[in-house]
Short mmCIF file of C-alpha atoms in Angstrom, two decimals:
data_model
loop_
_atom_site.label_atom_id
_atom_site.label_comp_id
_atom_site.label_asym_id
_atom_site.label_seq_id
_atom_site.Cartn_x
_atom_site.Cartn_y
_atom_site.Cartn_z
CA UNK D 17 2.54 27.26 16.59
CA UNK D 18 3.18 30.43 14.68
CA UNK D 19 1.41 33.48 16.02
CA UNK D 20 -0.75 35.88 14.07
CA UNK D 21 1.40 38.28 12.11
CA UNK D 22 0.93 42.02 11.85
CA UNK D 23 -2.24 42.81 9.91
CA UNK D 24 -1.32 45.18 7.12
CA UNK D 25 -2.62 46.80 3.97
CA UNK D 26 -1.87 44.88 0.77
CA UNK D 27 0.97 46.48 -1.09
CA UNK D 28 2.59 45.64 -4.41
CA UNK D 29 6.12 46.34 -5.57
CA UNK D 30 6.12 46.64 -9.33
CA UNK D 31 8.83 44.54 -11.02
CA UNK D 32 10.18 47.76 -12.52
CA UNK D 33 10.30 49.53 -9.16
CA UNK D 34 11.01 46.59 -6.86
CA UNK D 35 13.44 48.51 -4.70
CA UNK D 36 10.88 51.11 -3.66
CA UNK D 37 8.10 50.61 -1.11
CA UNK D 38 4.52 51.30 -2.06
CA UNK D 39 3.87 55.01 -1.64
CA UNK D 40 2.75 55.89 1.84
CA UNK D 41 3.56 52.50 3.36
CA UNK D 42 6.28 51.10 5.54
CA UNK D 43 7.12 47.47 4.73
CA UNK D 44 4.83 46.07 7.42
CA UNK D 45 2.50 48.76 8.78
CA UNK D 46 -0.15 47.77 11.27
CA UNK D 47 -3.64 48.05 9.80
CA UNK D 48 -5.74 46.22 12.37
CA UNK D 49 -6.10 46.01 16.12
CA UNK D 50 -3.07 43.81 16.88
CA UNK D 51 0.23 45.35 17.89
CA UNK D 52 3.29 44.50 15.81
CA UNK D 53 4.98 41.25 16.67
CA UNK D 54 2.30 39.95 19.05
CA UNK D 55 2.35 36.20 19.44
CA UNK D 56 -0.74 34.26 20.35
CA UNK D 57 -1.00 30.94 22.15
CA UNK D 58 -2.67 28.13 20.25
CA UNK D 59 -6.06 28.60 21.91
CA UNK D 60 -6.07 32.32 21.26
CA UNK D 61 -4.95 31.80 17.67
CA UNK D 62 -7.81 29.41 17.09
CA UNK D 63 -10.31 31.93 18.39
CA UNK D 64 -8.47 34.96 16.97
CA UNK D 65 -9.91 36.76 19.96
CA UNK D 66 -6.99 39.07 20.72
CA UNK D 67 -7.57 41.27 17.69
CA UNK D 68 -11.25 40.52 17.29
CA UNK D 69 -10.99 38.64 14.00
CA UNK D 70 -13.39 35.88 13.05
CA UNK D 71 -14.74 34.22 9.94
CA UNK D 72 -18.34 33.67 8.99
CA UNK D 73 -19.85 30.98 6.85
CA UNK D 74 -22.39 30.88 4.12
CA UNK D 75 -23.33 29.33 0.84
CA UNK D 76 -25.55 29.53 -2.18
CA UNK D 77 -28.52 27.35 -3.02
CA UNK D 78 -28.71 25.58 -6.35
CA UNK D 79 -31.03 23.03 -7.92
CA UNK D 80 -30.98 19.35 -8.71
CA UNK D 81 -32.36 17.34 -11.61
CA UNK D 82 -33.01 13.60 -11.39
CA UNK D 83 -34.26 10.67 -13.43
CA UNK D 84 -36.92 8.04 -12.76
CA UNK D 85 -35.83 4.47 -12.29
CA UNK D 86 -37.17 3.70 -15.78
CA UNK D 87 -34.84 6.26 -17.30
CA UNK D 88 -37.49 8.91 -17.96
CA UNK D 89 -36.37 12.42 -17.30
CA UNK D 90 -37.96 14.24 -14.40
CA UNK D 91 -38.69 17.91 -14.79
CA UNK D 92 -35.89 20.00 -13.36
CA UNK D 93 -36.69 21.31 -9.92
CA UNK D 94 -36.94 25.07 -10.04
CA UNK D 95 -34.22 26.87 -8.14
CA UNK D 96 -35.54 28.52 -4.99
CA UNK D 97 -35.52 32.30 -5.18
CA UNK D 98 -32.32 33.80 -3.77
CA UNK D 99 -32.58 35.00 -0.18
CA UNK D 100 -33.22 38.73 -0.18
CA UNK D 101 -32.98 38.86 -3.97
CA UNK D 102 -29.24 38.06 -4.08
CA UNK D 103 -28.43 36.09 -7.25
CA UNK D 104 -25.76 33.41 -7.28
CA UNK D 105 -24.38 34.26 -10.73
CA UNK D 106 -20.95 35.61 -9.89
CA UNK D 107 -19.91 35.11 -13.51
CA UNK D 108 -22.40 37.76 -14.58
CA UNK D 109 -21.33 40.02 -11.74
CA UNK D 110 -17.69 39.79 -12.81
CA UNK D 111 -18.59 40.65 -16.40
CA UNK D 112 -20.46 43.75 -15.26
CA UNK D 113 -17.73 44.93 -12.91
CA UNK D 114 -14.45 44.37 -14.76
CA UNK D 115 -14.83 47.24 -17.28
CA UNK D 116 -15.05 49.68 -14.36
CA UNK D 117 -11.94 48.48 -12.48
CA UNK D 118 -8.49 49.94 -13.11
CA UNK D 119 -4.90 49.41 -12.09
CA UNK D 120 -3.39 52.48 -10.42
CA UNK D 121 0.30 53.02 -11.12
CA UNK D 122 2.26 55.67 -9.24
CA UNK D 123 5.74 56.99 -10.01
CA UNK D 124 7.64 59.16 -7.55
CA UNK D 125 11.15 60.53 -7.35
CA UNK D 126 12.10 57.63 -5.09
CA UNK D 127 10.44 54.88 -7.10
CA UNK D 128 6.79 53.91 -7.27
CA UNK D 129 4.14 51.34 -6.62
CA UNK D 130 0.71 50.27 -7.73
CA UNK D 131 -2.72 49.25 -6.57
CA UNK D 132 -6.28 49.14 -7.84
CA UNK D 133 -9.29 51.44 -8.14
CA UNK D 134 -12.78 51.68 -9.60
CA UNK D 135 -14.84 54.24 -11.48
CA UNK D 136 -17.03 56.14 -9.04
CA UNK D 137 -19.13 58.38 -11.29
CA UNK D 138 -19.63 59.61 -14.86
CA UNK D 139 -17.27 62.57 -14.40
CA UNK D 140 -14.02 60.61 -14.46
CA UNK D 141 -13.60 60.17 -10.70
CA UNK D 142 -11.89 57.02 -9.49
CA UNK D 143 -11.84 55.76 -5.90
CA UNK D 144 -8.75 54.02 -4.55
CA UNK D 145 -6.79 53.85 -1.27
CA UNK D 146 -4.93 56.78 0.22
CA UNK D 147 -1.87 54.61 0.77
CA UNK D 148 -1.75 53.77 -2.96
CA UNK D 149 -1.40 57.37 -4.13
CA UNK D 150 0.62 59.00 -1.35
CA UNK D 151 4.35 58.79 -0.90
CA UNK D 152 6.26 58.89 2.36
CA UNK D 153 4.38 61.14 4.75
CA UNK D 154 1.71 61.75 2.12
CA UNK D 155 3.01 65.23 1.32
CA UNK D 156 4.66 64.24 -1.94
CA UNK D 157 2.73 62.78 -4.83
CA UNK D 158 4.11 61.46 -8.08
CA UNK D 159 2.64 61.02 -11.53
CA UNK D 160 -0.31 58.64 -11.62
CA UNK D 161 -1.58 56.48 -14.46
CA UNK D 162 -4.69 54.32 -14.46
CA UNK D 163 -4.91 51.31 -16.75
CA UNK D 164 -8.23 49.74 -17.72
CA UNK D 165 -8.81 46.03 -18.21
CA UNK D 166 -8.69 46.71 -21.97
CA UNK D 167 -5.15 48.07 -21.62
CA UNK D 168 -6.07 51.72 -22.12
CA UNK D 169 -3.82 54.05 -20.13
CA UNK D 170 -5.01 57.41 -18.81
CA UNK D 171 -3.19 60.06 -16.80
CA UNK D 172 -4.86 60.86 -13.49
CA UNK D 173 -4.64 63.60 -10.89
CA UNK D 174 -5.36 63.41 -7.18
CA UNK D 175 -8.58 65.19 -6.23
CA UNK D 176 -8.22 64.56 -2.51
CA UNK D 177 -7.27 62.03 0.15
CA UNK D 178 -8.59 60.95 3.54
CA UNK D 179 -5.84 59.10 5.43
CA UNK D 180 -8.04 58.17 8.42
CA UNK D 181 -10.37 56.19 6.16
CA UNK D 182 -7.62 55.24 3.67
CA UNK D 183 -9.65 56.64 0.78
CA UNK D 184 -8.42 58.74 -2.15
CA UNK D 185 -10.17 60.11 -5.22
CA UNK D 186 -8.50 60.49 -8.61
CA UNK D 187 -9.77 62.15 -11.77
CA UNK D 188 -9.10 61.39 -15.44
CA UNK D 189 -10.02 63.68 -18.32
CA UNK D 190 -11.51 61.05 -20.61
CA UNK D 191 -14.50 60.02 -18.49
CA UNK D 192 -16.19 58.37 -21.48
CA UNK D 193 -13.40 55.78 -21.61
CA UNK D 194 -14.46 54.21 -18.31
CA UNK D 195 -17.59 52.49 -17.04
CA UNK D 196 -19.04 53.63 -13.72
CA UNK D 197 -19.77 50.88 -11.20
CA UNK D 198 -23.06 50.63 -9.32
CA UNK D 199 -22.88 51.14 -5.55
CA UNK D 200 -24.83 49.02 -3.09
CA UNK D 201 -27.50 50.69 -1.00
CA UNK D 202 -27.07 51.48 2.66
CA UNK D 203 -27.65 48.46 4.90
CA UNK D 204 -27.88 46.05 1.96
CA UNK D 205 -24.81 43.96 2.83
CA UNK D 206 -25.36 40.77 4.82
CA UNK D 207 -23.05 38.26 6.47
CA UNK D 208 -22.77 35.11 4.37
CA UNK D 209 -23.61 36.64 1.00
CA UNK D 210 -21.25 35.88 -1.91
CA UNK D 211 -18.80 38.58 -2.96
CA UNK D 212 -16.00 39.19 -5.45
CA UNK D 213 -12.76 41.07 -4.85
CA UNK D 214 -11.59 42.65 -8.11
CA UNK D 215 -8.25 44.29 -8.79
CA UNK D 216 -4.61 43.79 -9.72
CA UNK D 217 -2.93 41.53 -7.13
CA UNK D 218 0.80 41.24 -7.84
CA UNK D 219 0.23 43.31 -10.98
CA UNK D 220 -2.21 40.80 -12.51
CA UNK D 221 -4.86 43.22 -13.74
CA UNK D 222 -8.48 42.14 -14.03
CA UNK D 223 -8.15 39.44 -11.37
CA UNK D 224 -11.36 38.25 -9.69
CA UNK D 225 -11.49 36.21 -6.48
CA UNK D 226 -14.63 34.93 -4.76
CA UNK D 227 -15.72 34.51 -1.16
CA UNK D 228 -18.39 35.64 1.26
CA UNK D 229 -18.96 38.48 3.68
CA UNK D 230 -17.45 37.05 6.86
CA UNK D 231 -18.45 39.84 9.24
CA UNK D 232 -19.72 43.40 9.33
CA UNK D 233 -18.65 46.34 11.49
CA UNK D 234 -15.27 44.76 12.29
CA UNK D 235 -13.06 47.33 14.10
CA UNK D 236 -9.66 47.74 12.43
CA UNK D 237 -7.07 50.48 12.03
CA UNK D 238 -7.15 51.62 8.42
CA UNK D 239 -4.82 54.59 8.41
CA UNK D 240 -4.78 56.67 11.54
CA UNK D 241 -4.57 55.81 15.20
CA UNK D 242 -8.33 55.43 15.67
CA UNK D 243 -10.27 52.33 14.73
CA UNK D 244 -12.77 52.27 11.89
CA UNK D 245 -15.35 49.61 11.14
CA UNK D 246 -14.81 47.45 8.07
CA UNK D 247 -16.41 44.67 6.07
CA UNK D 248 -14.54 41.42 6.64
CA UNK D 249 -14.30 38.91 3.80
CA UNK D 250 -12.59 35.62 3.02
CA UNK D 251 -12.26 36.48 -0.68
CA UNK D 252 -8.55 36.35 -1.48
CA UNK D 253 -6.97 39.82 -1.21
CA UNK D 254 -3.25 40.21 -1.90
CA UNK D 255 -0.66 42.93 -2.57
CA UNK D 256 -1.97 45.08 -5.40
CA UNK D 257 -5.66 44.66 -4.50
CA UNK D 258 -5.53 47.87 -2.46
CA UNK D 259 -8.26 50.27 -3.57
CA UNK D 260 -10.15 47.77 -5.68
CA UNK D 261 -13.85 47.05 -5.19
CA UNK D 262 -15.49 44.33 -3.15
CA UNK D 263 -18.74 43.64 -5.00
CA UNK D 264 -21.86 41.57 -4.36
CA UNK D 265 -23.49 39.10 -6.75
CA UNK D 266 -25.46 41.93 -8.35
CA UNK D 267 -22.20 43.63 -9.35
CA UNK D 268 -22.67 46.42 -6.80
CA UNK D 269 -19.71 47.77 -4.83
CA UNK D 270 -20.09 47.03 -1.11
CA UNK D 271 -16.60 48.10 -0.03
CA UNK D 272 -13.10 49.27 -0.93
CA UNK D 273 -10.47 46.60 -0.29
CA UNK D 274 -7.79 48.04 1.95
CA UNK D 275 -6.17 45.64 4.44
CA UNK D 276 -5.43 42.02 5.24
CA UNK D 277 -4.38 40.00 8.26
CA UNK D 278 -1.35 37.79 7.67
CA UNK D 279 0.70 35.22 9.49
CA UNK D 280 4.37 36.07 9.85
CA UNK D 281 5.89 36.45 6.42
CA UNK D 282 2.77 35.26 4.60
CA UNK D 283 0.16 36.61 2.22
CA UNK D 284 -3.59 36.25 2.26
CA UNK D 285 -4.99 33.87 4.88
CA UNK D 286 -8.61 34.56 4.07
CA UNK D 287 -9.07 37.53 6.42
CA UNK D 288 -9.42 40.74 4.47
CA UNK D 289 -11.05 44.09 5.17
CA UNK D 290 -12.85 46.67 3.06
CA UNK D 291 -14.04 50.18 3.83
CA UNK D 292 -17.87 49.96 3.77
CA UNK D 293 -19.28 51.60 0.67
CA UNK D 294 -21.57 53.85 2.73
CA UNK D 295 -18.55 55.52 4.35
CA UNK D 296 -16.42 55.40 1.21
CA UNK D 297 -19.19 57.14 -0.74
CA UNK D 298 -19.53 59.89 1.87
CA UNK D 299 -15.77 60.45 1.96
CA UNK D 300 -15.49 60.45 -1.85
CA UNK D 301 -18.40 62.88 -2.27
CA UNK D 302 -16.81 65.21 0.29
CA UNK D 303 -13.41 65.09 -1.40
CA UNK D 304 -14.95 65.76 -4.80
CA UNK D 305 -16.96 68.69 -3.45
CA UNK D 306 -13.84 70.23 -1.94
CA UNK D 307 -11.71 69.46 -4.97
#
């Protein structure tokens, strides 16, 4: 049985820049607790115990309508109120979120790469991943363009980066051209609740994938040598999703998508990680204040 591959951050090689790695990333950097190349026996793979990865389960309640035996229509049974006030309308959540999500395109002297981001405030600040906007050691930065779901392109500058949390903040001049996303409150995220991952996997801008929160406070390595806690989700996250938002059914950002676990040579296997919005907000506010 194939062992668990090296968990890594999703990266995307633009078709125009296919020969260059995503800025700030080696082809297969470790971004979780497993060491590179570790092979697991079948029992350990099933439990995913070596690197502390597990999946949760959950679902959404609906309603049913029936008919009497004589063909008369029964009144529709009212849907039970969502647990904790969480709605099940992910369609509405996607509609609210998409205008505030952008593709982040980076050009450097050695090539370029791309990822995703979202509008953080009304002053033109955009949150993404550090590894999306940095090149090589992180000392060199290229020109950055953000592209909205409506196709509008805006030049952006780097306000600041935090490699240990894999967070970066960009700024565009035309703040009115973008819609700020709502951020979830502290402690509001729960295991089993439905979520959407929004971004530009493989360059496909405005892509939405659905899943649940599989676990909270999952220790992973996001950028530096120390572990950070992350939100784990089974929503499909692939190369190019880096820096995009993980949102709940209310359309509130609960995390910043940043890493995935993969089998050898594979893509998403339903184990993705996001920087919790509480920490991402603190880091972004600090970078903006210093910038």
